[in-house]
XYZ file of C-alpha atoms in Angstrom:
663
model
C -49.490 -17.012 18.385
C -47.766 -14.257 16.902
C -49.124 -12.823 13.540
C -46.366 -13.742 11.508
C -46.643 -18.040 12.262
C -50.922 -17.632 11.448
C -49.885 -16.025 8.394
C -47.180 -19.091 6.983
C -50.180 -21.818 8.294
C -52.928 -22.552 6.703
C -55.539 -25.465 6.263
C -56.715 -26.016 2.621
C -60.592 -24.872 2.551
C -62.153 -28.485 1.655
C -60.553 -29.096 4.520
C -64.112 -30.595 7.044
C -64.067 -32.328 11.098
C -63.758 -34.799 9.576
C -60.263 -37.088 10.689
C -59.536 -38.457 6.689
C -61.595 -35.686 5.302
C -59.642 -33.485 2.436
C -63.244 -31.941 0.779
C -66.386 -30.977 0.895
C -69.743 -31.752 -1.494
C -68.861 -27.444 -2.538
C -65.526 -28.535 -3.983
C -66.685 -31.446 -6.470
C -66.547 -29.275 -9.667
C -62.737 -28.596 -8.468
C -61.739 -32.918 -7.471
C -60.872 -33.619 -11.365
C -61.560 -37.235 -10.982
C -59.033 -38.121 -14.519
C -56.659 -35.626 -13.717
C -56.358 -37.247 -9.631
C -56.501 -40.492 -11.539
C -53.334 -40.358 -13.545
C -51.323 -37.981 -10.088
C -51.581 -41.487 -8.239
C -48.666 -43.409 -6.862
C -47.531 -46.476 -7.535
C -47.241 -48.247 -3.975
C -48.861 -49.568 -1.353
C -51.964 -47.993 0.569
C -55.374 -47.486 1.086
C -57.873 -46.022 -0.434
C -61.334 -43.974 0.113
C -64.117 -43.123 -1.144
C -66.551 -40.470 -0.717
C -70.082 -40.249 -2.429
C -72.004 -36.701 -3.256
C -72.556 -35.683 0.552
C -67.928 -36.218 0.973
C -69.719 -39.526 3.188
C -66.956 -41.920 2.911
C -69.177 -44.657 0.734
C -66.234 -47.156 0.305
C -62.448 -48.042 2.452
C -60.577 -50.360 -0.260
C -56.391 -51.808 -0.038
C -55.134 -51.661 -3.002
C -50.954 -53.222 -3.610
C -51.501 -50.739 -6.863
C -53.167 -47.484 -6.686
C -52.407 -46.165 -9.593
C -53.927 -50.058 -10.470
C -56.354 -50.795 -8.567
C -58.422 -47.139 -8.668
C -58.117 -46.733 -12.373
C -59.398 -49.788 -12.402
C -63.157 -48.967 -11.125
C -63.564 -45.608 -13.759
C -62.687 -47.936 -16.855
C -64.555 -50.454 -18.446
C -68.100 -51.752 -16.531
C -67.611 -55.175 -18.100
C -67.424 -57.454 -15.348
C -68.078 -55.467 -13.044
C -71.479 -56.200 -10.521
C -74.611 -53.834 -10.125
C -73.754 -52.980 -6.773
C -70.130 -51.600 -7.668
C -71.527 -50.004 -9.644
C -73.364 -48.235 -7.833
C -71.542 -47.319 -6.345
C -68.467 -45.743 -8.592
C -71.266 -43.740 -9.950
C -72.191 -42.082 -6.248
C -68.036 -42.021 -6.043
C -67.274 -37.418 -6.290
C -63.614 -38.026 -5.307
C -60.703 -40.367 -3.615
C -58.684 -40.141 -1.409
C -55.958 -42.372 0.093
C -52.633 -43.204 2.048
C -49.809 -44.449 0.996
C -47.964 -47.573 2.974
C -45.102 -49.558 3.120
C -46.804 -53.390 2.389
C -49.543 -54.814 1.777
C -49.862 -56.582 4.765
C -50.031 -52.883 5.928
C -52.608 -51.882 4.130
C -54.292 -54.659 5.098
C -55.006 -53.952 9.071
C -55.627 -49.544 8.509
C -58.267 -50.962 5.990
C -59.809 -53.315 8.592
C -59.312 -49.807 10.940
C -61.274 -47.160 8.988
C -63.837 -49.391 7.963
C -65.118 -49.748 11.138
C -64.175 -46.048 12.310
C -66.199 -44.807 9.061
C -68.357 -48.100 8.340
C -68.431 -47.407 4.361
C -72.192 -48.501 2.987
C -70.663 -49.627 0.061
C -67.839 -52.502 2.023
C -69.958 -56.062 2.519
C -67.660 -56.939 5.116
C -67.010 -55.093 8.541
C -63.933 -57.133 10.541
C -65.149 -56.621 14.148
C -61.828 -56.408 16.607
C -61.134 -60.303 16.463
C -60.381 -60.310 12.492
C -56.421 -60.329 13.620
C -54.074 -62.200 16.158
C -52.140 -61.046 18.652
C -49.092 -62.468 20.479
C -49.626 -62.054 24.496
C -46.758 -62.714 26.849
C -48.152 -62.909 30.505
C -45.570 -60.961 32.575
C -48.019 -60.598 34.932
C -46.963 -63.840 36.085
C -43.367 -64.920 37.928
C -43.934 -67.902 34.915
C -44.660 -65.779 31.527
C -46.832 -67.667 29.269
C -46.866 -67.824 24.789
C -49.961 -67.595 23.384
C -52.368 -66.359 21.036
C -54.888 -64.115 21.098
C -58.312 -61.864 19.498
C -58.114 -59.049 21.835
C -56.029 -56.429 23.609
C -56.869 -56.269 27.641
C -55.413 -53.377 29.345
C -52.825 -55.978 31.730
C -49.208 -56.305 32.482
C -48.763 -58.495 29.611
C -46.571 -57.878 26.110
C -48.768 -57.475 23.084
C -47.242 -57.599 19.917
C -48.927 -57.508 16.948
C -52.146 -57.372 15.175
C -50.323 -59.598 11.817
C -52.465 -60.822 9.046
C -52.056 -64.524 8.663
C -53.371 -67.559 12.417
C -51.023 -69.975 11.539
C -47.641 -67.947 10.912
C -48.293 -66.699 14.499
C -49.384 -70.453 15.449
C -46.308 -71.382 14.008
C -44.226 -68.726 15.890
C -45.332 -69.520 18.707
C -44.121 -73.230 17.922
C -40.896 -71.865 17.391
C -41.084 -69.853 20.308
C -41.738 -73.001 21.751
C -39.258 -75.013 21.386
C -36.238 -72.515 21.149
C -37.261 -71.130 23.996
C -39.583 -73.696 26.459
C -41.356 -72.111 27.029
C -44.505 -72.822 29.589
C -47.896 -73.645 27.485
C -49.489 -74.953 30.726
C -52.708 -72.323 33.479
C -51.289 -74.408 36.217
C -50.822 -71.362 38.502
C -47.184 -69.935 39.655
C -45.885 -71.303 41.575
C -48.684 -72.110 43.918
C -48.777 -75.186 41.854
C -45.210 -76.709 41.444
C -43.986 -80.074 42.408
C -48.322 -80.922 42.162
C -48.381 -82.550 39.039
C -45.324 -84.757 36.930
C -44.428 -82.631 34.152
C -46.297 -83.278 30.880
C -45.688 -84.475 27.355
C -43.893 -80.377 26.107
C -41.132 -81.362 29.322
C -40.461 -85.252 27.328
C -40.353 -83.546 24.359
C -37.400 -80.799 24.732
C -40.087 -77.976 24.501
C -40.203 -77.265 28.254
C -37.752 -76.893 31.293
C -40.852 -78.055 33.877
C -40.922 -75.179 35.940
C -44.265 -76.560 37.400
C -42.172 -78.824 38.939
C -38.922 -76.657 40.064
C -36.625 -77.994 37.244
C -35.362 -74.220 36.495
C -35.175 -71.469 38.716
C -37.981 -68.323 38.909
C -34.482 -66.346 37.572
C -33.654 -68.599 34.408
C -37.099 -69.281 33.240
C -37.954 -65.604 32.841
C -34.215 -65.169 30.857
C -35.339 -67.365 28.238
C -38.879 -65.246 28.282
C -36.816 -62.119 27.843
C -35.035 -63.472 24.486
C -38.641 -64.322 23.843
C -39.171 -60.886 23.889
C -36.620 -59.958 22.394
C -37.704 -61.467 19.439
C -40.965 -60.721 18.927
C -39.893 -56.884 19.317
C -37.841 -57.709 15.905
C -34.189 -58.263 16.966
C -34.703 -61.392 14.704
C -30.931 -62.079 12.903
C -29.242 -64.175 15.756
C -32.888 -66.711 15.805
C -32.780 -66.160 12.116
C -28.715 -67.482 11.730
C -29.364 -70.501 14.375
C -32.472 -71.692 11.944
C -30.081 -71.065 8.857
C -27.695 -73.221 10.403
C -30.269 -75.800 10.966
C -31.667 -75.709 8.118
C -28.219 -76.504 6.036
C -27.196 -79.445 8.672
C -30.227 -81.293 9.024
C -30.037 -81.012 4.433
C -27.079 -82.348 4.843
C -27.243 -85.536 6.969
C -31.022 -85.993 4.315
C -33.324 -84.979 7.152
C -35.281 -83.596 4.841
C -37.975 -83.651 7.088
C -36.289 -81.938 10.307
C -34.542 -79.582 6.962
C -38.382 -78.905 6.277
C -39.354 -78.139 9.641
C -36.725 -75.180 10.098
C -37.558 -74.054 6.782
C -41.627 -73.407 8.178
C -40.434 -71.752 11.364
C -37.747 -69.437 9.372
C -40.863 -68.713 6.437
C -43.084 -67.397 9.850
C -40.600 -64.996 10.981
C -40.089 -63.488 7.461
C -43.711 -62.967 7.733
C -44.505 -62.061 10.798
C -41.473 -59.921 10.708
C -43.860 -57.476 8.690
C -46.365 -57.037 11.749
C -47.342 -53.864 11.544
C -47.236 -50.884 11.919
C -50.110 -48.741 11.205
C -51.346 -50.300 14.369
C -49.167 -49.553 17.656
C -47.638 -52.264 20.341
C -50.213 -49.897 23.086
C -53.669 -48.435 23.384
C -52.218 -45.273 24.416
C -53.085 -41.860 22.251
C -50.774 -39.962 20.430
C -50.669 -38.002 17.180
C -47.710 -38.828 14.243
C -46.105 -35.714 12.161
C -44.535 -35.628 9.804
C -43.140 -32.774 6.604
C -42.337 -32.150 3.400
C -40.718 -29.948 2.511
C -39.804 -28.185 -1.184
C -38.820 -24.693 -1.803
C -41.596 -22.344 0.220
C -43.992 -24.836 0.526
C -44.243 -27.486 2.610
C -47.125 -30.068 3.725
C -47.640 -31.170 6.710
C -49.548 -34.916 7.879
C -50.712 -35.905 11.053
C -52.089 -39.090 12.024
C -54.536 -39.896 14.325
C -53.935 -42.927 16.260
C -56.304 -43.024 19.470
C -56.448 -46.480 21.775
C -53.860 -47.880 19.432
C -55.818 -47.692 15.402
C -55.286 -45.040 12.620
C -58.151 -44.256 12.912
C -57.731 -40.884 10.869
C -55.110 -38.000 9.106
C -55.589 -34.368 8.359
C -52.823 -32.644 6.038
C -52.163 -28.807 6.275
C -50.370 -26.576 3.374
C -47.663 -24.315 4.518
C -45.923 -21.394 3.837
C -42.321 -21.428 5.204
C -39.015 -19.981 4.220
C -36.493 -21.662 1.644
C -33.938 -21.608 4.773
C -35.374 -22.353 7.496
C -34.637 -25.171 9.621
C -37.114 -28.240 9.825
C -37.028 -28.291 13.033
C -38.933 -24.216 13.234
C -41.222 -25.442 10.526
C -42.265 -28.037 12.533
C -42.208 -26.222 15.660
C -44.440 -23.293 15.159
C -46.809 -25.831 13.091
C -47.346 -27.715 16.383
C -47.832 -24.398 17.663
C -50.894 -23.393 15.374
C -51.954 -26.472 15.038
C -52.533 -27.188 18.797
C -54.028 -23.777 19.759
C -57.346 -25.454 17.933
C -57.400 -28.947 17.985
C -60.226 -29.892 20.070
C -58.032 -32.774 21.514
C -55.154 -33.440 22.848
C -52.864 -36.539 22.745
C -50.777 -38.105 25.848
C -47.695 -38.639 22.276
C -47.054 -36.311 19.956
C -44.623 -37.608 17.357
C -42.166 -35.555 15.469
C -39.696 -35.890 12.387
C -37.089 -33.270 14.107
C -36.878 -32.233 17.416
C -37.614 -29.193 18.191
C -35.589 -26.232 20.839
C -38.605 -25.606 23.032
C -40.162 -28.733 23.975
C -39.762 -28.281 27.428
C -42.205 -24.541 26.786
C -44.693 -26.278 24.462
C -44.190 -29.779 26.635
C -45.838 -27.667 29.475
C -48.332 -25.763 27.616
C -50.166 -28.625 26.414
C -49.742 -30.450 29.432
C -51.784 -27.220 31.799
C -54.576 -27.707 28.572
C -54.973 -31.072 29.223
C -54.538 -31.517 32.339
C -51.689 -34.310 32.377
C -48.925 -34.869 31.019
C -48.674 -34.051 27.097
C -44.752 -36.072 25.675
C -42.794 -35.227 22.234
C -41.110 -37.844 21.177
C -38.599 -37.927 18.269
C -38.355 -42.211 17.142
C -34.738 -42.758 16.379
C -35.250 -46.528 15.569
C -37.233 -49.214 15.093
C -41.685 -49.514 14.194
C -41.801 -45.263 16.186
C -39.830 -44.182 13.262
C -41.089 -46.187 10.379
C -44.280 -44.378 11.746
C -42.970 -41.048 11.692
C -40.937 -42.142 8.006
C -45.067 -43.220 7.040
C -46.195 -39.722 7.636
C -43.531 -38.173 5.851
C -43.567 -40.165 3.095
C -47.259 -39.885 2.720
C -46.869 -35.760 3.982
C -44.536 -36.482 0.465
C -47.310 -38.306 -1.687
C -49.534 -35.282 -0.947
C -46.956 -32.329 -2.001
C -46.889 -34.347 -5.049
C -49.849 -34.940 -6.169
C -51.166 -31.078 -5.263
C -48.375 -29.279 -6.192
C -49.933 -28.059 -9.167
C -53.349 -27.674 -6.950
C -51.261 -25.500 -4.482
C -49.297 -23.425 -7.623
C -52.712 -22.590 -8.654
C -54.237 -21.676 -5.440
C -51.619 -19.676 -4.848
C -51.942 -18.021 -7.794
C -55.473 -17.750 -8.119
C -55.398 -15.806 -4.166
C -52.435 -14.135 -2.630
C -50.770 -13.862 -6.275
C -54.316 -11.807 -7.914
C -53.839 -9.823 -5.064
C -50.317 -9.194 -5.679
C -51.933 -7.269 -8.684
C -54.004 -6.139 -6.935
C -51.292 -4.140 -5.132
C -49.883 -4.128 -8.260
C -51.956 -1.953 -10.421
C -52.624 0.323 -7.488
C -48.892 0.862 -7.114
C -49.339 -0.329 -3.065
C -47.032 -2.151 -1.578
C -48.325 -4.847 -0.749
C -52.117 -5.951 0.655
C -53.710 -8.634 2.274
C -56.974 -7.945 4.230
C -59.784 -6.019 1.999
C -62.972 -4.838 2.707
C -66.187 -4.821 0.276
C -68.817 -2.423 1.362
C -72.351 -2.508 -0.293
C -75.990 -0.663 -0.227
C -79.030 -2.833 -0.536
C -82.745 -1.786 -0.539
C -85.944 -2.065 -2.583
C -86.828 2.122 -3.583
C -86.007 3.360 -0.540
C -87.213 0.194 1.068
C -85.497 -0.816 5.094
C -81.799 -0.237 2.811
C -79.096 -2.308 4.679
C -75.883 -2.270 4.406
C -73.046 -5.428 4.218
C -69.035 -5.239 4.740
C -67.483 -7.874 2.739
C -63.865 -9.218 4.144
C -60.802 -11.068 2.157
C -57.663 -12.756 3.444
C -54.509 -12.665 1.355
C -57.621 -13.145 -1.218
C -59.671 -16.026 0.952
C -63.290 -14.616 2.184
C -62.911 -14.979 6.079
C -67.274 -15.243 6.862
C -66.214 -14.464 10.356
C -65.102 -11.172 10.439
C -68.815 -10.298 7.597
C -71.171 -7.185 9.009
C -74.333 -6.764 8.315
C -75.959 -3.377 8.981
C -78.905 -1.663 9.267
C -79.241 1.789 8.009
C -80.722 4.298 10.634
C -80.428 7.770 9.915
C -81.399 7.726 6.172
C -84.256 7.333 4.735
C -85.910 6.804 0.615
C -82.925 5.096 -2.013
C -79.973 7.750 -0.559
C -77.500 4.595 -0.730
C -74.912 7.461 -0.566
C -75.761 8.777 2.285
C -76.040 5.216 3.747
C -71.870 3.438 2.481
C -71.464 6.812 5.124
C -73.074 5.823 7.824
C -72.328 2.333 7.386
C -68.817 3.778 6.859
C -68.510 5.951 9.291
C -69.912 3.310 12.070
C -68.051 0.364 11.119
C -64.684 2.825 11.729
C -65.662 4.151 14.560
C -66.725 0.689 15.830
C -62.746 -0.108 15.647
C -61.631 3.135 16.578
C -63.756 2.386 19.986
C -62.184 -1.300 20.313
C -58.716 -0.042 20.081
C -58.889 2.329 22.228
C -60.272 0.102 24.907
C -57.899 -2.108 24.305
C -60.248 -5.098 22.795
C -59.685 -8.087 19.875
C -62.640 -8.465 17.663
C -62.976 -8.145 13.620
C -63.421 -4.669 13.709
C -59.684 -3.903 15.176
C -58.418 -4.920 12.136
C -58.377 -2.175 9.929
C -58.193 -3.125 5.722
C -54.613 -2.633 3.728
C -57.658 -1.806 0.929
C -61.455 -0.847 1.241
C -62.800 -1.601 -2.537
C -66.696 -0.029 -3.231
C -68.525 -1.402 -5.481
C -68.763 1.136 -7.592
C -67.324 4.720 -9.035
C -66.211 8.117 -7.915
C -68.620 9.052 -5.671
C -68.624 5.654 -3.751
C -64.935 6.361 -3.868
C -65.160 10.218 -2.306
C -67.690 8.690 -0.030
C -65.241 6.361 1.837
C -62.382 8.836 1.928
C -64.286 11.779 3.208
C -65.107 9.261 6.265
C -62.333 8.652 6.189
C -60.592 11.570 6.897
C -63.047 12.748 9.898
C -61.762 9.592 11.442
C -58.009 10.981 10.448
C -58.132 7.381 9.027
C -55.273 6.620 5.987
C -56.215 4.133 3.874
C -56.320 3.356 -0.028
C -60.150 3.050 -1.185
C -60.711 2.226 -4.585
C -63.901 1.196 -6.820
C -64.723 -1.767 -9.076
C -66.329 -0.225 -12.259
C -69.066 -1.694 -13.778
C -69.790 -0.980 -18.219
C -73.000 -1.401 -19.380
C -74.076 -4.243 -19.437
C -72.929 -5.244 -15.374
C -69.749 -6.312 -15.870
C -66.586 -4.683 -13.970
C -64.141 -3.256 -16.405
C -61.433 -0.931 -14.372
C -60.491 -0.350 -10.777
C -60.959 2.990 -10.177
C -57.857 5.357 -7.872
C -56.588 8.355 -7.040
C -58.778 10.143 -9.028
C -58.442 7.620 -12.751
C -59.810 4.964 -13.750
C -57.283 1.823 -14.078
C -57.667 -1.222 -16.950
C -56.891 -4.201 -16.005
C -56.357 -7.508 -17.713
C -60.409 -9.665 -17.701
C -58.055 -12.559 -18.087
C -56.011 -11.270 -15.590
C -56.778 -13.409 -11.479
C -56.664 -9.414 -10.457
C -59.911 -9.398 -12.350
C -60.779 -12.359 -11.594
C -60.235 -12.356 -7.892
C -62.304 -8.783 -7.855
C -64.746 -9.964 -9.751
C -64.606 -12.219 -6.488
C -64.914 -10.021 -4.380
C -67.119 -7.694 -5.886
C -70.015 -11.038 -6.557
C -70.097 -11.866 -2.730
C -70.655 -8.258 -1.618
C -73.248 -8.277 -4.236
C -75.284 -12.007 -2.618
C -74.493 -10.590 1.350
C -75.881 -7.411 1.129
C -78.717 -9.061 -0.891
C -79.563 -11.881 1.452
C -79.854 -9.732 4.392
C -82.615 -7.729 2.277
C -84.642 -10.492 1.377
C -84.573 -12.166 4.478
C -85.663 -9.134 6.667
C -88.612 -8.271 3.626
C -89.453 -12.264 4.202
C -89.475 -11.434 8.168
C -91.773 -8.275 7.535
C -94.318 -9.955 4.987
C -95.204 -11.973 8.549
C -94.609 -9.970 11.299
C -98.118 -7.975 13.247
C -97.966 -5.571 15.251
C -99.029 -7.359 18.239
C -95.890 -7.979 18.529
C -94.303 -4.307 19.480
C -96.368 -4.304 22.284
C -94.653 -4.711 25.756
C -95.584 -7.825 27.341
C -98.072 -9.580 24.968
C -96.235 -13.023 23.689
C -97.493 -15.547 21.286
C -100.336 -17.876 23.439
C -101.166 -13.978 24.475
C -101.541 -12.837 20.704
C -102.993 -15.433 20.292
C -106.274 -15.125 22.203
C -106.280 -11.082 21.271
C -106.783 -12.459 17.189
C -109.695 -14.914 18.818
C -111.698 -12.334 20.348
C -111.138 -9.131 18.445
C -112.027 -9.387 15.038
C -110.206 -6.565 13.810
C -107.224 -3.967 14.816
C -109.705 -1.397 15.107
C -112.127 -3.312 17.716
C -108.929 -4.020 19.935
C -108.221 -0.039 19.194
C -111.554 0.650 20.923
C -110.830 -2.057 24.108
C -111.138 -0.473 27.491
C -108.172 -1.807 30.613
C -111.792 -4.055 31.700
C -112.055 -5.923 28.534
C -109.101 -6.451 27.881
C -107.463 -8.021 31.462
C -111.070 -10.555 31.721
C -109.492 -12.087 28.793
C -107.677 -15.571 29.408
C -103.871 -15.039 30.163
C -104.274 -11.636 30.579
C -103.878 -10.203 33.386
C -104.169 -6.085 34.366
C -100.380 -5.614 33.768
C -100.352 -6.724 29.880
C -104.603 -5.329 29.410
C -102.226 -1.658 30.658
C -99.494 -2.036 28.093
C -102.228 -2.674 24.820
C -104.742 -0.204 25.992
C -100.652 2.265 26.236
C -99.126 0.975 23.584
C -102.364 2.242 20.868
C -103.067 4.844 22.959
C -99.995 6.441 22.723
C -99.798 6.674 19.239
C -96.953 4.150 18.344
C -97.402 2.466 15.001
C -96.002 -1.207 14.815
C -92.246 -1.304 13.970
C -92.051 -2.897 9.778
C -89.362 -5.541 10.695
C -89.315 -7.902 13.531
C -86.359 -8.438 16.190
C -83.167 -9.877 15.591
C -83.369 -13.878 15.273
C -81.517 -16.636 16.373
C -80.313 -17.361 13.014
C -79.593 -13.862 11.854
C -77.008 -13.379 15.590
C -75.912 -17.523 14.859
C -74.721 -17.399 12.239
C -72.595 -13.516 11.476
C -72.522 -11.178 13.723
C -75.058 -8.236 12.832
C -74.434 -4.347 13.662
C -76.829 -2.996 14.603
C-alpha cells in the first residue's frame, strides 16, 4: 500500500470488531447523550442502543429518529419498568437512516435477528415477512406467496411488510395476466382433467388443457415479472382507466375492486431495498465528501440481508475526484478486512477496476466483481449508503474538527514551537526502578497525535547496576536504534525500522544530552526535546536546543505533550510492577535446567530446607519419584558450580503476546 494512501485513511478510534459497533466502553465519557440527541435527523430509520459493555441492548425503528429516540430520555411517566431499566443502561446510541418506514421495519427485523438484543421482546424469525415467488424453473411458471427464500431457479420479490398487499397483488396478477394457480405438473398432465373454475371466470388461460402455447404463456409471465421488478406505470394506467370507466357506468363495486388493486400497487411499490432480491453476499460502499474531509459508509449484505455497517473518516485532497477517493478507500479497506464478498457496489466508477478485481479475486479464491448501479433498486441501495455517510458527516462534523485539533493539530503546534517543518511520528522514553532494583525502560510511540500501541516496546536494563537513569537511558536508546539500523541494512520491515521525526525525553537537559550523544555515535540526525516539569511534577515546557521553551498550558499541543508523558510513565511503571510481581513468587528451583513443576514439587516435598537440598548427593536425588539421573546431576551441578538464582523468571506468554519486549 502507498504510504500516502495509508496516511489518508484512519478508522475512527472507537470502532470495534462488531459490524455495527461505533464505540467502546472506554469512550463512554466522550459520548454526550444530550448533545448527540440534538444531532439526530428527522428522518425514518433504525436506532441501536448500546449498554455498559458496548453490547447492543435494544433495536427499534422510527418514522422520525429525532422524535423517537428523544422520548427515551424524557420524562419517565408512562414508561414500563423494563423500558426504565433499559434506559438506565444506555451508554450511547447509533442509527441507520432509510427512505421509508417500511425499510426501517425490515432493517429492524434483520438487526434483531442478528444481535438478539436483551430488551427486544419479540425476536422475529424468517417467517415474519412474505415474499412473492415466481417458479421460473417450471415450463409453465406459477406465482405464489412464500415465507422463506430457497436457492432454486425461482425468482423472489420482497420481503413485503403487508401479507394482505402481497395476496392482493398476486390476485391482481392472476386477473391481469391469467397465470395458473394449480399445482398440476405440466406438460405431463396436459389434457388429463377439465379446466378449473379460474378458467371459467377469466383468470387462467388453461395451459392444463393446451389452450395456450408454452411460448405465449411465458410471455405473460415475463410481463408479470416486469411488473414485480418495478415497472408499474403501464398497469397503473390501465387500472385507473378501468376504475374511472366503472365509476362512470355506476358499477361502484367493480370500481372499488380496481381502487383496491391500485392501492396494492402503491403499497407493493414500496418494496424494501434493505433486503436484496437474492441471497448473495456483497458490500455497498457510499462516500460523502466535503472539503478535505470525507466519510465512507460500508453496508454488509450477507445472505441478502443487511446485517451490519461501519464508517470510516477519510482525509483527502479537496480537488480529488470522487472515483479516486473511492478507489483509495477500496485499496486500504480490503487490505485488512477479514472477509471479501462476491460483489462490491460503488457510487462512482474506478479507473483500476480490472486490476483491483483481479487482486481481490486472488485473495478470495473466486471472482469478485465491482458494480456501479445506475438505476433501480441497486442504485437506491448505494444512494442509501451515501445518505448515511452524509448523515454521519453532519453529525460528527464538530467531533471531527475537535479530534483533528487534539491530534494532528496538536502535532503542528509542537512542530511550530520547535521550529520544525512537520512531525508525524514521536517516540518517548522513560526509565523505571525502585532504588535501582531491576531498572526497566519503556518506549511509547505516537503517530499523528494518536498512540500506536503495536509499536510500544519494553527494555530490561542489562549493563547498568543501581539507580543510574542516565546510563540506563543510554543503553535503551543505543539498543533501540542499533536494532533499527541493523534491520534497515537487512532490508527488513518492522516498527524498529521506522525512525521518529522527534524524540521526547522525560526530563530536561541531562536526558536530552544523553539522547543526542547516542544519536551522534550512531550517525543519526533526529531532533530531541525534553519534557520539563515544575516543582509539583507538572509539565511546564519543552527543553530544545539548549533552551527551555514555555508553552501555553491551555493549548492542544500542551495537552498532547501531557498525554505522551503520562502514557510513557504508565507503560514503564506497569512493566516494572509486573516484573516485581513475578519476582515475589519466583523459586530458585525455577532456574535449574531440566526441573519442571512436577520435579520441583517432589524436591520441595522431600527436602525441608534449601540447605538439605544443597547437601544432597546424586544418588539421593535420583531416588526421588520422577527424577532420573540426568535431572539429579543437573540439580547437583547447579549448586556445586556456585550459581545463584536469577531474580526474575523468563518472559511468560502474557508479555510476549501483548507488546513485544526487546531483551
